[in-house]
XYZ file of C-alpha atoms in Angstrom:
193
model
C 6.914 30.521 -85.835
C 9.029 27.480 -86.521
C 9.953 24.421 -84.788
C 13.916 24.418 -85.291
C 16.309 23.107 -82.586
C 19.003 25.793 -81.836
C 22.290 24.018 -81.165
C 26.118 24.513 -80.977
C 27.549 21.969 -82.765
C 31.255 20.577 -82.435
C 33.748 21.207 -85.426
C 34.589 18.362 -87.716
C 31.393 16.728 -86.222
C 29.201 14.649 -88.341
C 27.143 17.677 -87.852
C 29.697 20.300 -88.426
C 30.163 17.978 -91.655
C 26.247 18.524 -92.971
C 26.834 22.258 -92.064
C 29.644 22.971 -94.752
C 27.047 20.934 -97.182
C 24.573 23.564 -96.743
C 27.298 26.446 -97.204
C 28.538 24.599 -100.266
C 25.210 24.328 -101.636
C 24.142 27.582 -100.616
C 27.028 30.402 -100.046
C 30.213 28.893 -102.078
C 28.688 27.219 -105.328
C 26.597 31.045 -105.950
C 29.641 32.493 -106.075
C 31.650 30.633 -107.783
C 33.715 29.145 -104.928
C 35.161 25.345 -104.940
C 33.136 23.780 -102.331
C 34.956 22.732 -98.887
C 35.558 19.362 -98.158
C 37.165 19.358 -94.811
C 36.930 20.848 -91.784
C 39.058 24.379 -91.874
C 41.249 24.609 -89.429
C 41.047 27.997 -88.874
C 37.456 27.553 -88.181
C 38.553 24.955 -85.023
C 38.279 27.937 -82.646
C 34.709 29.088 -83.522
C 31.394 28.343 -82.096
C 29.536 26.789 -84.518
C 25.646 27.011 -84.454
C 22.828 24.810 -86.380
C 19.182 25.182 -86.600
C 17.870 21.909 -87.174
C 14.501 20.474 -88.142
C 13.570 16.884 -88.515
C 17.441 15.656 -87.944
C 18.177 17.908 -90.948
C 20.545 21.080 -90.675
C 18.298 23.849 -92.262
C 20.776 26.884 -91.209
C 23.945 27.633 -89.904
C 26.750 29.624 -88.841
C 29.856 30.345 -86.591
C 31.369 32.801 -84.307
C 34.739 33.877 -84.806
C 36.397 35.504 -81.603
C 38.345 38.696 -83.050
C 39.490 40.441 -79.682
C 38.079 40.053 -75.733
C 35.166 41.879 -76.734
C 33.937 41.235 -80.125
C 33.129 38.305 -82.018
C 32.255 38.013 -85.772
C 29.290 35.987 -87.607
C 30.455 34.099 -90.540
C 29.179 31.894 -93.025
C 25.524 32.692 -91.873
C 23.297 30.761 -94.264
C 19.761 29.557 -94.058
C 18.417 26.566 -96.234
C 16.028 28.322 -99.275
C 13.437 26.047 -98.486
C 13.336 26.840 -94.853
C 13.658 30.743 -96.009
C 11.022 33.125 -94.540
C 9.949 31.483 -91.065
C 11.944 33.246 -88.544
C 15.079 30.106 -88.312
C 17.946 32.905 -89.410
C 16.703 35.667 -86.539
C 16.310 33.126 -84.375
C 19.828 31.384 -84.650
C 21.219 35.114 -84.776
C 19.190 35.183 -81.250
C 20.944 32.177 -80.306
C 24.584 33.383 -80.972
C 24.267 36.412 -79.283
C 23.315 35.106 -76.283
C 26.193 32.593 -76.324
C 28.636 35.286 -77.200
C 27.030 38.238 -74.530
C 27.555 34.986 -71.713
C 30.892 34.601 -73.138
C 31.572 38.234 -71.881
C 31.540 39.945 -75.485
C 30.572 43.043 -75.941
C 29.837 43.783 -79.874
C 29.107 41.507 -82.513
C 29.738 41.904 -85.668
C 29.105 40.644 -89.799
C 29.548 41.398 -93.430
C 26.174 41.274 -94.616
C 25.587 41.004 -98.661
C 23.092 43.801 -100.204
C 20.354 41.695 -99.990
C 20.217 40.875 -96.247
C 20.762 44.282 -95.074
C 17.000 44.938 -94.160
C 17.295 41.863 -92.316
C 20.088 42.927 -90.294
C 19.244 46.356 -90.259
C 15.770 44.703 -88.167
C 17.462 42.926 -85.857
C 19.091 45.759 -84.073
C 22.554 45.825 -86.411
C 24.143 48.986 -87.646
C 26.261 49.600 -90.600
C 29.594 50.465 -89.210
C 31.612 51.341 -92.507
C 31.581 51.553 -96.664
C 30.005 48.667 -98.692
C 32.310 47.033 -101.256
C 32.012 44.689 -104.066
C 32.722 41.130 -102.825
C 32.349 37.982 -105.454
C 29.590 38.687 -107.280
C 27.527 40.746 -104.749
C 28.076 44.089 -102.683
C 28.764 43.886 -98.704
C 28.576 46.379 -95.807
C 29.967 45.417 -92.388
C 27.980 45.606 -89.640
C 27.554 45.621 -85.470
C 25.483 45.539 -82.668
C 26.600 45.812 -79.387
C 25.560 42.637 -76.782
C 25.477 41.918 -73.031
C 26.152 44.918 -70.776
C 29.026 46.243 -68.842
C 29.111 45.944 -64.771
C 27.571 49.449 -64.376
C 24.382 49.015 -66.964
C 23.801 45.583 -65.659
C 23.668 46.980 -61.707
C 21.595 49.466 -63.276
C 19.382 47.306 -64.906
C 19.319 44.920 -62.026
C 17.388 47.612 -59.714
C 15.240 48.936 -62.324
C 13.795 45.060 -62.840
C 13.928 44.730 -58.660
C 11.645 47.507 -58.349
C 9.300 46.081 -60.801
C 9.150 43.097 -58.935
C 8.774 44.240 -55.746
C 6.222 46.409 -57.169
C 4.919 42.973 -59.045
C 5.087 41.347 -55.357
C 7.204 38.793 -57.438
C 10.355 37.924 -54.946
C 13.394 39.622 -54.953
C 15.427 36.210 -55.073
C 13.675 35.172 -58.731
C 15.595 37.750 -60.032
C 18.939 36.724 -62.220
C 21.195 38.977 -63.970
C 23.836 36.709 -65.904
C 25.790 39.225 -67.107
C 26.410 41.144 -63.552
C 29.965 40.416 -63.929
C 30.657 39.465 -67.641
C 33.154 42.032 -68.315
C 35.478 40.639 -65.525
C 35.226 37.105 -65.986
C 34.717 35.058 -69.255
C 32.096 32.080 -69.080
C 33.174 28.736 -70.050
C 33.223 28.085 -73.687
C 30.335 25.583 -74.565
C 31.484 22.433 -76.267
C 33.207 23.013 -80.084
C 34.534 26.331 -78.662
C 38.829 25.398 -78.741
C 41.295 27.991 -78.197
């Protein structure tokens, strides 16, 4: 259990700013890597996520749109002092729910050899070779997200006859990914493009 804030956080934000701090400290300086010290363009048209605890970023990372159905984690990093306490499954949580109400299907990552467990238990599945990257070794990975039209119809009587069954009312019930695959959600805030 922890008591982190789960936010999306705008890009080139005093925020955004404190989040390339941590992946300096944490992801770029380990391997070698100059750190960053503005905003990348290229990352203007990601989501960008923070845990935060006490007004301090303790983990982050962003969302990279790479089609109409999949989106990529990147630069997914979690404060070693905050290591251990659920914050890096959690914001995981977090971005797949903003991506599966954004209408994407599969999610995806490079994970390094030593987070594969952790992937692997969360639901992920290697999807190809791992390679030497840096320093370290890598293996991409995905997980599909959300639900097409037909699964979530099909879900959405399944749960109706459990609450009927429940005596719960029909009308409590809300699928928000009914019609995902036909429509895209608005992008929350620090989404561009």
């Amino acid at each position: 259990m922890n008591n982190a804030t789960l936010s999306v956080i705008e890009w080139n934000s005093s925020h955004y700013l404190r989040c390339l701090t941590l992946r300096n400290e944490q992801l770029r300086r380990d391997e070698g890597l100059e750190d960053l010290l503005i905003a990348p363009e290229e990352e203007a048209r990601c989501i960008h996520l923070a845990a935060i605890i006490d007004k301090e970023i303790v983990a982050t990372m962003h969302l990279e749109p790479i089609d109409e159905s999949e989106i990529r984690i990147c630069q997914m990093v979690v404060a070693r002092f905050a290591r251990g306490r659920g914050i890096g499954a959690d914001l995981i949580a977090f971005g797949e729910q903003i991506a599966a109400e954004m209408g994407f299907r599969v999610i995806t990552l490079n994970g390094k050899i030593e987070a594969w467990g952790f992937y692997e238990r969360l639901g992920f599945t290697a999807c190809g070779d791992q390679r030497a990257w840096m320093s370290t070794t890598v293996k991409p990975y995905r997980k599909r997200i959300g639900c097409s039209c037909r699964s979530a119809h099909r879900g959405t009587r399944v749960l109706e006859s459990r609450l009927e069954r429940d005596d719960l009312r029909r009308d409590n019930l809300c699928v928000a990914h009914k019609h995902a695959r036909h429509r895209r959600a608005a992008r929350p805030a620090g989404v561009c493009g």
